[in-house]
Structures are given as structure tokens and as C-alpha cells.
mmCIF file of C-alpha atoms in Angstrom:
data_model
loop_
_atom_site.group_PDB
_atom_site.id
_atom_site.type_symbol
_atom_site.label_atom_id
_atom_site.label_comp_id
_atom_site.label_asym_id
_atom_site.label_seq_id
_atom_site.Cartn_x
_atom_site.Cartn_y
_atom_site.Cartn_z
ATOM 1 C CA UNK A 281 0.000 0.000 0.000
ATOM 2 C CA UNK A 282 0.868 3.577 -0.905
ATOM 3 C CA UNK A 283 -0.629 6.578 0.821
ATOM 4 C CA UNK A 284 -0.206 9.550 -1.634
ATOM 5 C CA UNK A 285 -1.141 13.206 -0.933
ATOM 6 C CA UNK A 286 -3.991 14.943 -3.467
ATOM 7 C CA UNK A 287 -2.649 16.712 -6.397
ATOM 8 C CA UNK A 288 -3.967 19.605 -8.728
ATOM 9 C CA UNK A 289 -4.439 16.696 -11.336
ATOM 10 C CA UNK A 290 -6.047 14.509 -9.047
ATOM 11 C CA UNK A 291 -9.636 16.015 -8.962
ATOM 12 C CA UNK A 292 -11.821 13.553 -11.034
ATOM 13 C CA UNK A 293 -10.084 10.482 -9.434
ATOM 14 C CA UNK A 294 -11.128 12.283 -5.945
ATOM 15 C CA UNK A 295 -14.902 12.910 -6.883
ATOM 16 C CA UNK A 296 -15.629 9.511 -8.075
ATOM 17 C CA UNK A 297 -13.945 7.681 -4.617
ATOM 18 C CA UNK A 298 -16.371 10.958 -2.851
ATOM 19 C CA UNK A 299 -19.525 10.491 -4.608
ATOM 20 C CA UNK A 300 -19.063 6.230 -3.968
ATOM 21 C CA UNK A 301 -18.445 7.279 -0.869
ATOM 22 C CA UNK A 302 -21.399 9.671 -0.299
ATOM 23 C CA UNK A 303 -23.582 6.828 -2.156
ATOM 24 C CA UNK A 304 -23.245 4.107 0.561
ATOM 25 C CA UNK A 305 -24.298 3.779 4.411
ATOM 26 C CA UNK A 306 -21.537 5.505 5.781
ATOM 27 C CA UNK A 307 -23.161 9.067 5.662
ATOM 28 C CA UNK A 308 -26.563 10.519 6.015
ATOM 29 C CA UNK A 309 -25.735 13.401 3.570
ATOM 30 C CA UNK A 310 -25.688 13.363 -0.200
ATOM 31 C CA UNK A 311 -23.099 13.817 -2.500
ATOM 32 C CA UNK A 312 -22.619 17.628 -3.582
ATOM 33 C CA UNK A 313 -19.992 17.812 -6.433
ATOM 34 C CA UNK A 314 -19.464 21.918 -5.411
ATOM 35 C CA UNK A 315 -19.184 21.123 -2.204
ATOM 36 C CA UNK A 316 -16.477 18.153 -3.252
ATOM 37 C CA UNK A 317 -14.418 20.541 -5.490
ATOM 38 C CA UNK A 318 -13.960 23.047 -2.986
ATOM 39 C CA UNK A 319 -12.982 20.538 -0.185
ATOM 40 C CA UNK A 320 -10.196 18.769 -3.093
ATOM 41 C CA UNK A 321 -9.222 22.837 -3.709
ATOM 42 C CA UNK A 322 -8.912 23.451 0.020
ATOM 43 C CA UNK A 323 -6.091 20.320 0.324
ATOM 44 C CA UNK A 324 -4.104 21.294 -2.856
ATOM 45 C CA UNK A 325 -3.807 24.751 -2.031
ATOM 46 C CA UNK A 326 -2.059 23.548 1.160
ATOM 47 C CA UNK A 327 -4.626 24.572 3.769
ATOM 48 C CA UNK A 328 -3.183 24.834 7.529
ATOM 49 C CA UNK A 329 -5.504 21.754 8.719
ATOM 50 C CA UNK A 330 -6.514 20.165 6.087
ATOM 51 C CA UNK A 331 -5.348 16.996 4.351
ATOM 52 C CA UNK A 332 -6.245 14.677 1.917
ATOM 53 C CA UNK A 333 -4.797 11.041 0.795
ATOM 54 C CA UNK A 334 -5.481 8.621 -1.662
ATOM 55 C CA UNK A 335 -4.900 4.850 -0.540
ATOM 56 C CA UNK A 336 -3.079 3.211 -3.775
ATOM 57 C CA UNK A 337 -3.094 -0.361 -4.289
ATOM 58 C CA UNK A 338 1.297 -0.603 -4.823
ATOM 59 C CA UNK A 339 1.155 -3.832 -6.873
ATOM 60 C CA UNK A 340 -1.554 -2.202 -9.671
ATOM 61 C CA UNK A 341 -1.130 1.756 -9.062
ATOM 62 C CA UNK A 342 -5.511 1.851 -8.401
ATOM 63 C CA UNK A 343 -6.286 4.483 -6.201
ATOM 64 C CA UNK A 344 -8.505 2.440 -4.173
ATOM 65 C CA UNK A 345 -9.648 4.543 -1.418
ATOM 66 C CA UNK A 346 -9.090 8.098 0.048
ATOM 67 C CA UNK A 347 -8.651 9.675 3.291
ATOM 68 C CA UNK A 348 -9.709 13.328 4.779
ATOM 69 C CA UNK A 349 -8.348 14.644 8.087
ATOM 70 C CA UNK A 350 -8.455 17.696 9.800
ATOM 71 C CA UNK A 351 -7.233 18.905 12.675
ATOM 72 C CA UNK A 352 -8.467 21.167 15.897
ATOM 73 C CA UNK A 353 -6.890 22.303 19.300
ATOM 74 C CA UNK A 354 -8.727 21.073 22.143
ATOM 75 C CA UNK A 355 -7.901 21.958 25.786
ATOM 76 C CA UNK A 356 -9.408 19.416 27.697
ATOM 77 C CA UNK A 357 -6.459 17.071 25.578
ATOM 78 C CA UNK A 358 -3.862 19.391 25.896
ATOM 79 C CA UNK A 359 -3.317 19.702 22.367
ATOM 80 C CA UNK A 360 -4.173 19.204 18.718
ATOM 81 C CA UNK A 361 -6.955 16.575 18.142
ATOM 82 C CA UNK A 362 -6.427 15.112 14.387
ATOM 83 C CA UNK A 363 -9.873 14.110 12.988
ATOM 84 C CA UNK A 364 -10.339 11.436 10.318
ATOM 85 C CA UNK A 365 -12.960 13.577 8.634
ATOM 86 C CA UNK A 366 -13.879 10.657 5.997
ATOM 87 C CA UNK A 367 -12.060 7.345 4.958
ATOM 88 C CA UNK A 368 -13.431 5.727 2.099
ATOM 89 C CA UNK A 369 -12.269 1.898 0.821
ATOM 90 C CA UNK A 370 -13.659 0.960 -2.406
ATOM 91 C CA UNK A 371 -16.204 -2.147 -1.897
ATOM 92 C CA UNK A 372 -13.716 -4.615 -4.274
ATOM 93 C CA UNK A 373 -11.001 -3.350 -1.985
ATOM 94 C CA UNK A 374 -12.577 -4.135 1.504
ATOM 95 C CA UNK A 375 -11.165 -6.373 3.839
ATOM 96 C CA UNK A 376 -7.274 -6.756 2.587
ATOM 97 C CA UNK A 377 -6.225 -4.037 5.436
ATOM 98 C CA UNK A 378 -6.336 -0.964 3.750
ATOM 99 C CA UNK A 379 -8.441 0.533 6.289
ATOM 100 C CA UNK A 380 -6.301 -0.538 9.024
ATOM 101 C CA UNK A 381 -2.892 0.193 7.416
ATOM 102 C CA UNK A 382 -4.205 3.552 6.712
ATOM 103 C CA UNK A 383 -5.015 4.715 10.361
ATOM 104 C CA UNK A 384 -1.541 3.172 11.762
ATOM 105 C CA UNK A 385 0.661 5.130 9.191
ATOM 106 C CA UNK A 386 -1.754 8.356 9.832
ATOM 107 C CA UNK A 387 -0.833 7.857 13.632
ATOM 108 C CA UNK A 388 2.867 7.441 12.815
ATOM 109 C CA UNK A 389 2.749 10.112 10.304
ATOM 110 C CA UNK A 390 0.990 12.954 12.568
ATOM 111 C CA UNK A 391 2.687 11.411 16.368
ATOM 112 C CA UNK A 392 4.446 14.528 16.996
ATOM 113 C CA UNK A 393 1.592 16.924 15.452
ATOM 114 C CA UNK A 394 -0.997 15.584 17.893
ATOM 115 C CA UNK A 395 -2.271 14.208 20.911
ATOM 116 C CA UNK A 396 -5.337 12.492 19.964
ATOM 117 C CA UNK A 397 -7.209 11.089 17.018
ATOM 118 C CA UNK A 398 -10.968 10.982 16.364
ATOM 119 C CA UNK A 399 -13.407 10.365 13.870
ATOM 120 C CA UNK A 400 -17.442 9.650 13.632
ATOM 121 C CA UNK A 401 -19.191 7.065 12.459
ATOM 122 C CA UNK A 402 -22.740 5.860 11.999
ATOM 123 C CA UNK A 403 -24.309 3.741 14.471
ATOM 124 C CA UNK A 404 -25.482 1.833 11.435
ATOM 125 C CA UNK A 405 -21.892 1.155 10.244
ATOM 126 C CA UNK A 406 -21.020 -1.920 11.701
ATOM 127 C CA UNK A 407 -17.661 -2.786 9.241
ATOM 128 C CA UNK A 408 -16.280 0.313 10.088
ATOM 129 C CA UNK A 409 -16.959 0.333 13.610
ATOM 130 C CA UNK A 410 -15.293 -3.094 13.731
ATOM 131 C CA UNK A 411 -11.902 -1.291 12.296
ATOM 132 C CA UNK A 412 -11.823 1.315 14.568
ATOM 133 C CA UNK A 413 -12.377 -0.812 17.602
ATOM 134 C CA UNK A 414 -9.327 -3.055 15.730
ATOM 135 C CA UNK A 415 -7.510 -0.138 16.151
ATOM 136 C CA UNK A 416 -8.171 0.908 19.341
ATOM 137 C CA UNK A 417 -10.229 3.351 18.687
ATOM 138 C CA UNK A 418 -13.351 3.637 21.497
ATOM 139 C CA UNK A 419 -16.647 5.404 22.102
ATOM 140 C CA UNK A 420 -15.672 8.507 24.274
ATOM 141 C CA UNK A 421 -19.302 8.798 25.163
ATOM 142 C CA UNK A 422 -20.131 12.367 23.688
ATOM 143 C CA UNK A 423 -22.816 12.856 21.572
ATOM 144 C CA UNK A 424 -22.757 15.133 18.761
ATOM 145 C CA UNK A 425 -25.682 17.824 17.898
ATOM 146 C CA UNK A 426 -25.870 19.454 14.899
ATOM 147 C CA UNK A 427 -26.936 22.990 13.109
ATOM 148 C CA UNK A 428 -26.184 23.997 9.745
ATOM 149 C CA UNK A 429 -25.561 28.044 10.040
#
């Protein structure tokens, strides 16, 4: 496996992994192509917390999956708080350890940057909850509300 960063000539490879993605179980939101572009813009233009990966299969080149992380400052952890904003594993691609490889090298990759690493998921999304208890990952017991301003 190869974790690559996004690139200017990346963009169409990145919206079809989004709106497959945005098409399954693992969000409650539909896919919004604007809304896509400007997130893929965001990550090439080098934003300050903002970063976006595509999972490459190394034996065929296929980008098979993409991550999305962010980050925050949070004082009750005493420092930055890296969020796995969306990680996406094409269905043919599933359960070879993708997933899991992923999340250890974004650990080892950001160890120094930050203290913490979180991420939502469905209560409906039992495969993915599965890999993030795998990777010792745990409820924390908050509950998230919502507004769109």
C-alpha cells in the first residue's frame, strides 16, 4: 500500500472515490460535487488543517480509497486533536487491510503533530466500527448535535 497526498491533477479520481463514498451507508448526507471541489481545492492549495490522501493499491497503481483529516486544538487534551474527517475503501477493496494500514501510518505520520485522534461514524456502520475498535479506537461517550448556520 501507498498513501499519496492529493494533487492539482487529481480532482476527477477524488470525486468519483467521494460520490461512492457519499452513495453508501456511511453518511446521512448526499453527495454535492461543489461542495467536493472546494474541499479537493482546500487540500491542494495547502490549507493549515486540512489533508487529503489517496490509498493506492502498490502492486496495480488503483487508487482504491481516500482519506480526509483535519485537525483542531482542544484543551481538555492538551493539544491538537487530528480528525479522520472521511475514509473511504472501495467495496472490491474491503477487507485486505487498507483501512487498518491507513489509520496506523496516519498515527505514525501525525505522532508529533498531535495528541489524539478521532473520527465519527454511523451507528449503522457496523464494518467500520469493527476497524476502529481493531484499532483501538473507542466510544468517548459524547454525543454530537448538529446545526447547519
Amino acid at each position: 500500500m501507498i498513501i499519496k497526498n492529493f494533487k492539482q491533477g487529481d480532482l476527477n479520481e477524488f470525486l468519483k472515490l467521494c460520490k461512492e463514498f457519499y452513495d453508501s451507508c456511511s453518511t446521512i448526507k448526499s453527495f454535492d460535487e461543489k461542495r467536493a471541489k472546494n474541499t479537493f481545492l482546500r487540500v491542494i492549495e495547502n490549507h493549515e488543517n486540512l489533508w487529503g490522501y489517496f490509498i493506492v493499491d502498490s502492486k496495480t497503481d488503483k487508487k482504491v480509497g481516500y482519506g480526509l483529516v483535519t485537525s483542531y486544538w482542544c484543551n481538555e487534551d492538551g493539544g491538537n486533536v487530528l480528525v479522520l474527517d472521511e475514509l473511504y475503501i472501495s467495496p472490491c477493496s474491503r477487507h485486505h487491510g487498507y483501512g487498518g494500514r491507513f489509520m496506523e501510518w496516519l498515527e505514525k505520520e501525525f505522532k508529533d503533530k498531535a495528541v489524539s485522534l478521532t473520527l465519527e461514524v454511523l451507528t449503522t456502520n457496523q464494518n467500520a466500527k469493527s476497524l476502529y475498535n481493531k484499532e483501538g479506537l473507542v466510544p468517548d461517550g459524547f454525543v454530537t448535535y448538529t446545526k447547519n448556520i
